[in-house]
C-alpha positions in Angstrom: 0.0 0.0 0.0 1.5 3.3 -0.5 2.2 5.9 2.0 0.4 8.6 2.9 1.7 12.0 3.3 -0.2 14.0 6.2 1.0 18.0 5.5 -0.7 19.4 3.2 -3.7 16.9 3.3 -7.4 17.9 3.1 -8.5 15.9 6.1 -12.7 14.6 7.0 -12.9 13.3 10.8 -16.8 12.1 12.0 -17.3 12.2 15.3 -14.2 14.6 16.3 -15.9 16.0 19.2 -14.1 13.3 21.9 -12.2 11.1 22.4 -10.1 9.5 19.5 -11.9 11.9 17.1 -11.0 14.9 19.0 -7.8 13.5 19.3 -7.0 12.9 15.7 -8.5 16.7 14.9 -5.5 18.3 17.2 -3.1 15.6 15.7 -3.6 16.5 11.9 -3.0 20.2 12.8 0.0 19.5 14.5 1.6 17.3 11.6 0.7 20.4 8.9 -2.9 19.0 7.4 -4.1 22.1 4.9 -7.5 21.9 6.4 -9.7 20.1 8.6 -13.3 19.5 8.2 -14.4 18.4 11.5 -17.6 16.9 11.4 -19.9 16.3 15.0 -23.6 15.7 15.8 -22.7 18.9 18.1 -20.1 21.0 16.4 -20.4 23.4 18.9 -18.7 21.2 21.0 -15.2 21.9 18.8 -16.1 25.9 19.1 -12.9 26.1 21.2 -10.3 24.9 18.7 -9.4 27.2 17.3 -7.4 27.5 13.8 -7.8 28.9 10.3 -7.5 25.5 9.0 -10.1 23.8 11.0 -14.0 24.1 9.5 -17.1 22.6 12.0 -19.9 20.8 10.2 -22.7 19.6 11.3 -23.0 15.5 10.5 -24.8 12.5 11.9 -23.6 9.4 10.1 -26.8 7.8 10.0 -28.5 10.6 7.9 -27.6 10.7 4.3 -28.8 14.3 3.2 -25.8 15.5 6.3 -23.8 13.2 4.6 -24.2 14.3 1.3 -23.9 17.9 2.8 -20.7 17.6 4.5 -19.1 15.7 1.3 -16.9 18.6 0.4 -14.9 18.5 -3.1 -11.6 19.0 -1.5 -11.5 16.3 0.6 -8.7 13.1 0.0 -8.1 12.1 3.4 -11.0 10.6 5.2 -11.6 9.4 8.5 -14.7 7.1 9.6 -14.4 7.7 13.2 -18.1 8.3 14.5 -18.9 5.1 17.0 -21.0 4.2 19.2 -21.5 0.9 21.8 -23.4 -1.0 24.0 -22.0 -2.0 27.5 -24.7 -5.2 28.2 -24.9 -9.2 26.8 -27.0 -10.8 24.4 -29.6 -11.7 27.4 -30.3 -7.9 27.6 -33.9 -6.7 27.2 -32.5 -3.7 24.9 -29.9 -5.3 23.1 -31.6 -5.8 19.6 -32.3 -1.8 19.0 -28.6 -1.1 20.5 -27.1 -3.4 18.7 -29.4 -1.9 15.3 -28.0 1.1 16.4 -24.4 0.2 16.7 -25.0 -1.0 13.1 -26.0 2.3 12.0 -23.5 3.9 13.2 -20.3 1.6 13.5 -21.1 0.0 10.0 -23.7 1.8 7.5 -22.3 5.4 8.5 -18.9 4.4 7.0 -20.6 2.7 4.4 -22.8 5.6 3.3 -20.0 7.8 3.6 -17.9 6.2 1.4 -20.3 5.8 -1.1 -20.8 9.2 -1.3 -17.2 10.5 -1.2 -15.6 7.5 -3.3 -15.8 9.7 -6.6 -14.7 12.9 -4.5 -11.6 10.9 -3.8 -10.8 9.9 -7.3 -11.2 13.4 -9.1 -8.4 14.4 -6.0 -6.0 11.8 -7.0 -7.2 8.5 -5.0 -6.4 9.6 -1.7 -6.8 7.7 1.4 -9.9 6.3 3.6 -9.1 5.4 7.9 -11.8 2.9 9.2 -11.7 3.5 12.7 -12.0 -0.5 13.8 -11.2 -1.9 16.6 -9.3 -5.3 18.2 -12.7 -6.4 19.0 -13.6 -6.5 15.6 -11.1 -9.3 14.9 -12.3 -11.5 17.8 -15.2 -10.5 19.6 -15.3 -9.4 23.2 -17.9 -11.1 25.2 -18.4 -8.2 27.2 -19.5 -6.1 24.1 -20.6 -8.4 21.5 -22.7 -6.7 19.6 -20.6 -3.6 19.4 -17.4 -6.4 18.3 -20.6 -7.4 15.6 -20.9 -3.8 14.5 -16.7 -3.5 13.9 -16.5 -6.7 12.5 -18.6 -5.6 9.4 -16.3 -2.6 9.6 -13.8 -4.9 9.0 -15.2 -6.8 6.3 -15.8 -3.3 4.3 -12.6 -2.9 4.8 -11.5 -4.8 3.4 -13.4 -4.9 0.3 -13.2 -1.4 0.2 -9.1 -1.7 -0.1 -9.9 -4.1 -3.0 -12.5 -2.1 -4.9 -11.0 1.4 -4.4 -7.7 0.2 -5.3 -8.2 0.8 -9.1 -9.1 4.7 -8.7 -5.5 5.0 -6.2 -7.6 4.9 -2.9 -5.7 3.6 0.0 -7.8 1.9 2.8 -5.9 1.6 5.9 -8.1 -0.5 8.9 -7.4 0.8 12.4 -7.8 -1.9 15.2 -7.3 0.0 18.9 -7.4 -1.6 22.0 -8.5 0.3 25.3 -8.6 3.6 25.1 -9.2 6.3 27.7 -12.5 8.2 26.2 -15.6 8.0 27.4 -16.8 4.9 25.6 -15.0 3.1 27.6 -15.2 4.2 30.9 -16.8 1.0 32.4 -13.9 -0.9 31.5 -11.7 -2.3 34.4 -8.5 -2.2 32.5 -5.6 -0.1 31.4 -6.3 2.2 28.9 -4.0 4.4 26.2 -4.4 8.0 25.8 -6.2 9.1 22.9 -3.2 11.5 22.0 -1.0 8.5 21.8 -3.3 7.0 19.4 -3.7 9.2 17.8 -0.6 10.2 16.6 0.2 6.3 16.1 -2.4 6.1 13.4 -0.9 8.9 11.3 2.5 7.0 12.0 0.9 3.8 10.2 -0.6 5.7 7.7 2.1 7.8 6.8 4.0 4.3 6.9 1.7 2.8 4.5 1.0 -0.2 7.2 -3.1 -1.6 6.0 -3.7 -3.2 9.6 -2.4 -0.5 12.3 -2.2 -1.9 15.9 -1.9 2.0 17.7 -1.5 0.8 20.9 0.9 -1.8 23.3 -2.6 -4.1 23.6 -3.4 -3.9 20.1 0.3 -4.3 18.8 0.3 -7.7 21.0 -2.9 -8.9 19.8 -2.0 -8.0 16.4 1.1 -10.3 16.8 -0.8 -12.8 18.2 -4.1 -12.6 16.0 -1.6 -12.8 12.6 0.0 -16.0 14.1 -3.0 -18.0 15.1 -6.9 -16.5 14.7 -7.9 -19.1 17.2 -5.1 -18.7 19.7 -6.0 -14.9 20.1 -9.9 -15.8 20.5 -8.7 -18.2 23.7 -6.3 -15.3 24.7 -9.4 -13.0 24.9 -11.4 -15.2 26.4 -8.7 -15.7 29.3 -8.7 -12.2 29.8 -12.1 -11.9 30.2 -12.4 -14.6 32.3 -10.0 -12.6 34.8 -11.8 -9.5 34.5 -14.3 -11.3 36.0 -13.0 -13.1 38.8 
């Protein structure tokens, strides 16, 4: 996959009101992006970053006419942040509409986004596309499975996307975190990475050229492990749940 070059870029983040999202925002201005369009249910929230080449827009990922309205003709870096996720077990009395939800969100946002801002890509030269996955999508973690169902299918549209995009000089890099320290995952008893550090690790991996980026020690360790043996690193996160729990 060829390498990305981050100065100069043209730059699309959903959901870059918190956490990683925020996080990636403040990154790209620091490594010399030309411009930001950072995109937020709430962009009022970003009102306080301030910078000539940062531009708020208003964008829910499940609602195509906002999608369609924030898919500027400039853009050839894009970033399919936006997430959301559920925090209960299959047993749950509300886990079918969260989990619909998680699959609006986590899945048919990026989806409808690149659908829309495919073409925008190739009249800029191919550019690049950042799913926003996670380790969970690789082997589901019992304690979210629904939200490890919703990155999964991230996953998969991945990698088709790195397949089909390909031919028009689109890059498709897959991002696969482990625990970070944002709000989504507050409930979880575990250590955490800052957002900043991942942040800065996924422009590393694009700038790299790397397809899978690991941006963290847990996710650089189950990478290792998940390339050697898909099965070994499902027992390996069943084991650590297990401990969690004890």
């Amino acid at each position: 996959m060829n390498a990305r070059k981050i100065k100069g870029a043209v730059a699309l983040v959903t959901g870059a009101n918190r956490g990683i999202g925020r996080a990636l925002t403040e990154a790209l201005l620091s490594r010399g992006v030309g411009k930001v369009y950072a995109t937020a249910r709430n962009p009022e929230a970003l009102r306080d970053l301030r910078d000539e080449r940062f531009v708020l827009l208003r964008l829910d990922v499940t609602d195509a006419d906002q999608i369609s309205a924030a898919a500027a003709s400039d853009v050839d870096l894009v970033f399919n942040n936006a997430g959301v996720a559920f925090m209960g077990g299959i047993a749950d009395s509300i886990v079918i509409g969260q989990a619909r939800r998680e699959m609006e969100v986590n899945y048919f946002g990026p989806l409808q986004l690149l659908q829309c801002l495919a073409p925008t890509l190739a009249r800029n030269g191919g550019g690049a596309v950042v799913n926003i996955g996670s380790a969970a999508g690789l082997t589901n973690l019992p304690f979210v499975p629904t939200y490890s169902a919703s990155k999964a299918a991230l996953h998969s549209l991945t990698q088709a996307a790195r397949i089909l995009l390909g031919s028009q000089g689109t890059s498709v890099f897959g991002v696969y975190a482990g625990p970070v320290d944002t709000d989504m995952s507050r409930e979880l008893a575990m250590p955490k990475t800052s957002p900043r550090d991942v942040a800065f690790a996924i422009l590393d991996g694009i700038e790299a050229g790397q397809e899978y980026i690991f941006p963290d020690p847990f996710a650089a360790d189950f990478g290792r492990q998940f390339e050697s043996s898909p099965k070994a690193s499902e027992r390996q996160v069943a084991a650590m749940v297990a401990s969690l729990a004890a």
